[in-house]
mmCIF file of C-alpha atoms in Angstrom:
data_model
loop_
_atom_site.group_PDB
_atom_site.id
_atom_site.type_symbol
_atom_site.label_atom_id
_atom_site.label_comp_id
_atom_site.label_asym_id
_atom_site.label_seq_id
_atom_site.Cartn_x
_atom_site.Cartn_y
_atom_site.Cartn_z
ATOM 1 C CA MET R 207 4.306 75.691 -61.136
ATOM 2 C CA SER R 208 3.783 72.037 -61.861
ATOM 3 C CA THR R 209 0.647 70.022 -61.128
ATOM 4 C CA SER R 210 -0.324 66.385 -61.228
ATOM 5 C CA ALA R 211 -1.436 66.883 -64.784
ATOM 6 C CA ASP R 212 2.156 67.737 -65.710
ATOM 7 C CA LYS R 213 3.434 64.211 -64.631
ATOM 8 C CA SER R 214 4.354 61.994 -67.495
ATOM 9 C CA PRO R 215 3.213 58.374 -67.929
ATOM 10 C CA HIS R 216 6.881 57.367 -67.604
ATOM 11 C CA ASP R 217 6.856 58.460 -63.946
ATOM 12 C CA ASP R 218 3.788 56.281 -63.337
ATOM 13 C CA ARG R 219 5.558 53.304 -64.854
ATOM 14 C CA ASP R 220 8.640 53.931 -62.686
ATOM 15 C CA SER R 221 6.593 54.116 -59.527
ATOM 16 C CA GLY R 222 4.746 50.893 -60.488
ATOM 17 C CA LEU R 223 8.048 49.069 -61.044
ATOM 18 C CA THR R 224 9.257 50.160 -57.624
ATOM 19 C CA ARG R 225 6.211 48.630 -55.900
ATOM 20 C CA GLY R 226 6.678 45.406 -57.847
ATOM 21 C CA GLU R 227 10.298 45.189 -56.781
ATOM 22 C CA ARG R 228 9.270 45.588 -53.190
ATOM 23 C CA LEU R 229 6.744 42.773 -53.543
ATOM 24 C CA ASN R 230 9.340 40.568 -55.192
ATOM 25 C CA ASN R 231 11.783 41.270 -52.411
ATOM 26 C CA GLU R 232 9.183 40.339 -49.806
ATOM 27 C CA ARG R 233 8.399 37.102 -51.631
ATOM 28 C CA ASP R 234 12.099 36.277 -51.805
ATOM 29 C CA LEU R 235 12.508 36.911 -48.118
ATOM 30 C CA ASN R 236 9.528 34.699 -47.284
ATOM 31 C CA ARG R 237 10.887 31.942 -49.514
ATOM 32 C CA GLU R 238 14.288 32.130 -47.851
ATOM 33 C CA ALA R 239 12.662 31.949 -44.414
ATOM 34 C CA GLU R 240 10.703 28.848 -45.457
ATOM 35 C CA LEU R 241 13.861 27.252 -46.809
ATOM 36 C CA ASP R 242 15.635 27.997 -43.551
ATOM 37 C CA ARG R 243 12.837 26.389 -41.563
ATOM 38 C CA GLU R 244 12.876 23.305 -43.783
ATOM 39 C CA GLY R 245 16.622 23.048 -43.354
ATOM 40 C CA GLU R 246 16.309 23.236 -39.588
ATOM 41 C CA LEU R 247 13.653 20.512 -39.625
ATOM 42 C CA ARG R 248 15.892 18.253 -41.714
ATOM 43 C CA ARG R 249 18.797 18.840 -39.359
ATOM 44 C CA ASP R 250 16.606 18.018 -36.373
ATOM 45 C CA ARG R 251 15.481 14.766 -37.998
ATOM 46 C CA ASN R 252 19.056 13.823 -38.808
ATOM 47 C CA GLN R 253 20.159 14.572 -35.277
ATOM 48 C CA GLY R 254 17.268 12.472 -33.943
ATOM 49 C CA ARG R 255 18.428 9.477 -36.007
ATOM 50 C CA ASP R 256 21.955 9.884 -34.711
ATOM 51 C CA ALA R 257 20.822 10.214 -31.082
ATOM 52 C CA VAL R 258 20.656 7.440 -28.501
ATOM 53 C CA PRO R 259 17.986 4.724 -28.910
ATOM 54 C CA ASP R 260 14.503 5.352 -27.619
ATOM 55 C CA GLY R 261 14.948 2.952 -24.702
ATOM 56 C CA GLU R 262 18.111 4.652 -23.521
ATOM 57 C CA ALA R 263 16.580 8.070 -24.046
ATOM 58 C CA SER R 264 13.538 7.054 -22.010
ATOM 59 C CA ALA R 265 15.783 5.732 -19.273
ATOM 60 C CA GLU R 266 17.748 8.978 -19.249
ATOM 61 C CA ARG R 267 14.551 11.012 -19.098
ATOM 62 C CA ALA R 268 13.241 8.837 -16.278
ATOM 63 C CA GLN R 269 16.517 9.232 -14.410
ATOM 64 C CA HIS R 270 16.366 12.969 -14.963
ATOM 65 C CA ARG R 271 12.822 13.070 -13.634
ATOM 66 C CA ALA R 272 13.850 11.013 -10.620
ATOM 67 C CA ASP R 273 16.632 13.478 -9.900
ATOM 68 C CA THR R 274 14.435 16.529 -10.069
ATOM 69 C CA PRO R 275 13.586 18.331 -6.833
ATOM 70 C CA SER R 276 9.847 17.708 -7.265
ATOM 71 C CA ASP R 277 10.365 13.932 -7.376
ATOM 72 C CA ARG R 278 12.593 14.046 -4.330
ATOM 73 C CA VAL R 279 9.867 15.970 -2.533
ATOM 74 C CA ALA R 280 7.314 13.357 -3.646
ATOM 75 C CA GLU R 281 9.552 10.597 -2.297
ATOM 76 C CA ARG R 282 9.773 12.353 1.052
ATOM 77 C CA ASP R 283 6.006 12.835 1.046
ATOM 78 C CA ARG R 284 5.465 9.121 0.424
ATOM 79 C CA GLU R 285 7.808 8.194 3.247
ATOM 80 C CA SER R 286 6.088 10.633 5.578
ATOM 81 C CA VAL R 287 2.657 9.225 4.708
ATOM 82 C CA VAL R 288 3.791 5.642 5.311
ATOM 83 C CA ALA R 289 5.495 6.664 8.558
ATOM 84 C CA ARG R 290 2.339 8.400 9.766
ATOM 85 C CA GLU R 291 0.201 5.367 8.916
ATOM 86 C CA LYS R 292 2.684 3.080 10.650
ATOM 87 C CA HIS R 293 2.623 5.270 13.756
ATOM 88 C CA ILE R 294 -1.167 4.954 13.924
ATOM 89 C CA TYR R 295 -1.725 1.375 12.749
ATOM 90 C CA GLY R 296 1.644 -0.249 13.441
ATOM 91 C CA GLY R 297 2.647 -2.574 16.230
ATOM 92 C CA MET R 298 2.015 -6.224 16.992
ATOM 93 C CA LYS R 299 -1.471 -7.353 15.981
ATOM 94 C CA ILE R 300 -2.650 -10.263 18.124
ATOM 95 C CA GLY R 301 -5.666 -11.008 15.936
ATOM 96 C CA SER R 302 -3.655 -11.153 12.730
ATOM 97 C CA ALA R 303 -1.073 -13.328 14.461
ATOM 98 C CA PHE R 304 -3.787 -15.738 15.624
ATOM 99 C CA PHE R 305 -4.976 -16.267 12.062
ATOM 100 C CA GLY R 306 -1.351 -16.668 11.057
ATOM 101 C CA TRP R 307 -0.957 -19.392 13.672
ATOM 102 C CA LEU R 308 -4.079 -21.130 12.327
ATOM 103 C CA THR R 309 -2.552 -20.987 8.849
ATOM 104 C CA ALA R 310 0.731 -22.420 10.111
ATOM 105 C CA THR R 311 -1.101 -25.225 11.910
ATOM 106 C CA GLY R 312 -3.188 -26.115 8.876
ATOM 107 C CA MET R 313 -0.194 -26.006 6.552
ATOM 108 C CA GLY R 314 1.755 -28.216 8.954
ATOM 109 C CA VAL R 315 -1.023 -30.808 8.911
ATOM 110 C CA VAL R 316 -1.210 -30.742 5.102
ATOM 111 C CA LEU R 317 2.551 -31.053 4.635
ATOM 112 C CA THR R 318 2.771 -33.827 7.207
ATOM 113 C CA ALA R 319 0.010 -35.734 5.411
ATOM 114 C CA LEU R 320 1.871 -35.334 2.119
ATOM 115 C CA VAL R 321 5.079 -36.647 3.677
ATOM 116 C CA ALA R 322 3.200 -39.583 5.184
ATOM 117 C CA ALA R 323 1.542 -40.320 1.838
ATOM 118 C CA ALA R 324 4.937 -40.330 0.175
ATOM 119 C CA GLY R 325 5.978 -43.125 2.537
ATOM 120 C CA THR R 326 8.709 -41.232 4.393
ATOM 121 C CA ALA R 327 9.501 -43.216 7.523
ATOM 122 C CA VAL R 328 10.285 -40.373 9.900
ATOM 123 C CA GLY R 329 7.729 -41.074 12.627
ATOM 124 C CA LEU R 330 5.228 -38.544 11.296
ATOM 125 C CA SER R 331 2.813 -40.880 9.523
ATOM 126 C CA THR R 332 -0.746 -41.267 10.745
ATOM 127 C CA GLY R 333 -1.264 -43.872 13.419
ATOM 128 C CA VAL R 334 2.340 -43.999 14.638
ATOM 129 C CA ASN R 335 2.631 -44.165 18.409
ATOM 130 C CA PRO R 336 5.299 -41.920 19.971
ATOM 131 C CA ASP R 337 6.516 -44.928 21.980
ATOM 132 C CA GLU R 338 7.147 -46.826 18.762
ATOM 133 C CA VAL R 339 9.005 -43.845 17.370
ATOM 134 C CA ALA R 340 11.150 -43.702 20.502
ATOM 135 C CA GLN R 341 12.013 -47.367 20.071
ATOM 136 C CA SER R 342 13.028 -46.647 16.479
ATOM 137 C CA LEU R 343 15.271 -43.855 17.663
ATOM 138 C CA ASN R 344 16.894 -46.141 20.230
ATOM 139 C CA GLN R 345 17.559 -48.760 17.568
ATOM 140 C CA ASP R 346 19.016 -46.445 14.911
ATOM 141 C CA PRO R 347 19.185 -42.867 16.177
ATOM 142 C CA GLN R 348 21.603 -41.638 13.507
ATOM 143 C CA THR R 349 19.280 -42.496 10.608
ATOM 144 C CA VAL R 350 15.651 -42.367 11.675
ATOM 145 C CA GLY R 351 16.176 -39.621 14.260
ATOM 146 C CA MET R 352 18.193 -37.245 12.078
ATOM 147 C CA VAL R 353 16.013 -37.770 9.018
ATOM 148 C CA GLY R 354 12.891 -37.218 11.086
ATOM 149 C CA ILE R 355 14.214 -34.009 12.624
ATOM 150 C CA ILE R 356 15.328 -32.661 9.226
ATOM 151 C CA VAL R 357 11.993 -33.393 7.564
ATOM 152 C CA LEU R 358 10.136 -31.997 10.554
ATOM 153 C CA GLY R 359 12.279 -28.855 10.431
ATOM 154 C CA VAL R 360 11.474 -28.316 6.752
ATOM 155 C CA ILE R 361 7.763 -28.799 7.403
ATOM 156 C CA VAL R 362 7.800 -26.386 10.340
ATOM 157 C CA LEU R 363 9.814 -23.804 8.385
ATOM 158 C CA ILE R 364 7.378 -23.795 5.459
ATOM 159 C CA ALA R 365 4.304 -23.887 7.689
ATOM 160 C CA TYR R 366 5.367 -20.966 9.868
ATOM 161 C CA TYR R 367 6.579 -19.009 6.862
ATOM 162 C CA CYS R 368 3.026 -19.235 5.517
ATOM 163 C CA GLY R 369 1.642 -18.264 8.913
ATOM 164 C CA GLY R 370 3.937 -15.268 9.210
ATOM 165 C CA TYR R 371 3.082 -14.222 5.658
ATOM 166 C CA VAL R 372 -0.640 -14.236 6.417
ATOM 167 C CA ALA R 373 -0.114 -12.209 9.590
ATOM 168 C CA GLY R 374 2.144 -9.722 7.786
ATOM 169 C CA ARG R 375 -0.330 -9.254 4.943
ATOM 170 C CA MET R 376 -3.198 -8.723 7.364
ATOM 171 C CA ALA R 377 -1.353 -6.309 9.652
ATOM 172 C CA ARG R 378 0.444 -4.369 6.856
ATOM 173 C CA PHE R 379 3.151 -2.945 9.136
ATOM 174 C CA ASP R 380 5.890 -4.405 11.361
ATOM 175 C CA GLY R 381 6.223 -7.735 9.594
ATOM 176 C CA MET R 382 8.808 -9.130 11.987
ATOM 177 C CA LYS R 383 6.609 -8.336 14.968
ATOM 178 C CA GLN R 384 3.707 -10.151 13.335
ATOM 179 C CA GLY R 385 5.892 -13.184 12.683
ATOM 180 C CA LEU R 386 7.071 -13.140 16.291
ATOM 181 C CA ALA R 387 3.453 -12.948 17.442
ATOM 182 C CA VAL R 388 2.598 -16.035 15.359
ATOM 183 C CA TRP R 389 5.438 -17.922 17.033
ATOM 184 C CA LEU R 390 4.306 -16.719 20.471
ATOM 185 C CA TRP R 391 0.790 -17.953 19.750
ATOM 186 C CA ALA R 392 2.212 -21.387 18.949
ATOM 187 C CA LEU R 393 4.256 -21.331 22.147
ATOM 188 C CA VAL R 394 1.292 -20.292 24.285
ATOM 189 C CA ILE R 395 -0.995 -22.913 22.739
ATOM 190 C CA ALA R 396 1.625 -25.627 23.256
ATOM 191 C CA ILE R 397 2.056 -24.640 26.920
ATOM 192 C CA VAL R 398 -1.702 -24.555 27.524
ATOM 193 C CA VAL R 399 -2.205 -27.965 25.901
ATOM 194 C CA ALA R 400 0.692 -29.417 27.894
ATOM 195 C CA LEU R 401 -0.758 -28.071 31.146
ATOM 196 C CA LEU R 402 -4.171 -29.495 30.308
ATOM 197 C CA GLY R 403 -2.615 -32.857 29.570
ATOM 198 C CA TRP R 404 -0.621 -32.777 32.799
ATOM 199 C CA ILE R 405 -3.628 -31.781 34.924
ATOM 200 C CA GLY R 406 -6.446 -33.686 33.275
ATOM 201 C CA GLY R 407 -4.653 -36.655 31.812
ATOM 202 C CA SER R 408 -3.862 -37.878 28.327
ATOM 203 C CA GLN R 409 -7.408 -37.257 27.076
ATOM 204 C CA PHE R 410 -6.670 -33.507 27.181
ATOM 205 C CA ASN R 411 -3.393 -33.849 25.254
ATOM 206 C CA VAL R 412 -4.808 -32.638 21.955
ATOM 207 C CA LEU R 413 -1.518 -32.668 20.064
ATOM 208 C CA ALA R 414 -0.883 -36.269 20.999
ATOM 209 C CA GLN R 415 -4.376 -37.246 19.828
ATOM 210 C CA VAL R 416 -3.917 -35.537 16.448
ATOM 211 C CA ASN R 417 -1.226 -37.755 14.959
ATOM 212 C CA SER R 418 -1.110 -35.797 11.720
ATOM 213 C CA PHE R 419 0.140 -32.690 13.525
ATOM 214 C CA PRO R 420 3.935 -32.323 13.149
ATOM 215 C CA ARG R 421 5.682 -33.133 16.422
ATOM 216 C CA ILE R 422 9.211 -33.864 17.453
ATOM 217 C CA PRO R 423 9.719 -37.627 17.026
ATOM 218 C CA VAL R 424 10.831 -38.386 20.578
ATOM 219 C CA ASN R 425 9.121 -40.075 23.487
ATOM 220 C CA GLU R 426 7.404 -37.396 25.565
ATOM 221 C CA GLY R 427 7.668 -39.555 28.685
ATOM 222 C CA ASP R 428 11.431 -39.943 28.456
ATOM 223 C CA LEU R 429 12.837 -36.541 27.543
ATOM 224 C CA THR R 430 16.552 -36.828 26.816
ATOM 225 C CA THR R 431 19.237 -34.326 25.914
ATOM 226 C CA ALA R 432 18.801 -35.137 22.228
ATOM 227 C CA GLY R 433 15.071 -34.537 22.544
ATOM 228 C CA ILE R 434 15.625 -31.169 24.197
ATOM 229 C CA ILE R 435 18.091 -30.150 21.481
ATOM 230 C CA ALA R 436 15.645 -31.252 18.786
ATOM 231 C CA ALA R 437 12.856 -29.257 20.423
ATOM 232 C CA VAL R 438 15.015 -26.143 20.583
ATOM 233 C CA VAL R 439 16.097 -26.528 16.950
ATOM 234 C CA VAL R 440 12.527 -26.947 15.734
ATOM 235 C CA ALA R 441 11.401 -23.950 17.804
ATOM 236 C CA VAL R 442 14.167 -21.802 16.321
ATOM 237 C CA VAL R 443 13.290 -22.971 12.807
ATOM 238 C CA ALA R 444 9.645 -22.081 13.416
ATOM 239 C CA LEU R 445 10.659 -18.624 14.658
ATOM 240 C CA VAL R 446 12.872 -17.999 11.623
ATOM 241 C CA GLY R 447 10.124 -19.099 9.238
ATOM 242 C CA ALA R 448 7.537 -16.889 10.934
ATOM 243 C CA LEU R 449 9.816 -13.833 10.867
ATOM 244 C CA LEU R 450 10.673 -14.300 7.194
ATOM 245 C CA GLY R 451 7.025 -14.798 6.325
ATOM 246 C CA GLY R 452 6.034 -11.656 8.205
ATOM 247 C CA LEU R 453 8.588 -9.600 6.289
ATOM 248 C CA ALA R 454 7.387 -11.039 2.975
ATOM 249 C CA GLY R 455 3.772 -10.221 3.783
ATOM 250 C CA MET R 456 4.648 -6.658 4.772
ATOM 251 C CA ARG R 457 6.736 -6.098 1.620
ATOM 252 C CA PHE R 458 3.614 -6.469 -0.541
ATOM 253 C CA HIS R 459 2.074 -3.397 1.084
ATOM 254 C CA ARG R 460 5.249 -1.387 0.582
ATOM 255 C CA LYS R 461 4.988 -2.110 -3.154
ATOM 256 C CA VAL R 462 1.370 -0.967 -3.120
ATOM 257 C CA ASP R 463 2.301 2.240 -1.277
ATOM 258 C CA LYS R 464 5.075 2.972 -3.743
ATOM 259 C CA ALA R 465 2.789 2.474 -6.742
ATOM 260 C CA GLY R 466 -0.070 4.464 -5.257
ATOM 261 C CA LEU R 467 1.807 7.406 -3.763
ATOM 262 C CA ASP R 468 4.593 7.979 -6.269
ATOM 263 C CA VAL R 469 4.197 10.663 -8.916
ATOM 264 C CA VAL R 470 3.653 9.174 -12.373
#
């Protein structure tokens, strides 16, 4: 019967060598794992250098994000929010259109003064009597008349574009309706002033007294076919300018809504 005292020192040395081999094997395995990880990191870095540039990669990631279902849901949510706000606060705003008409009137006066200061002989300079302008048209209608109508059309277009823009910015929604309301304000004011002048006399004809206000360069007392055509053209130009300005003013708020409601 053998006991622990019967074991030789050689057996102890053998068992010690076996534990050392196991430790060495574990260290080798750990070293191989570290080498594998370092190799993977180097491959990843090399692949990153060979990949598309950062700008293109960012664009691809942005496109991927835009195509994800969550972003499409966010887009629908933004549209629904804007539609709900438009349903509540949309429509033609008379107050905003009135301030737009004031802007158009003021801009028309400023532009007319600039044209007069530049010495443009189109019958819009300060102190020019409409009768004198009519005589100029009768003498050379193809030069003075056409130039005057063109310059007047440009002034009216810019002035009512500014007026429509102000109304569209103030109202936020329905830019074309706001531009139309600005034009309607101008039409109503012109009709009221004309009625006052017809009933009360020339002292109530405010537009005729304010020579710096842009008017069609024809004799109001002798309305001809050319004068009617010029009036219609200028009215259409004013309407187009007001509608375009209203759309431009509304577009600013759509940019704000997109920036504020989109998911970053």
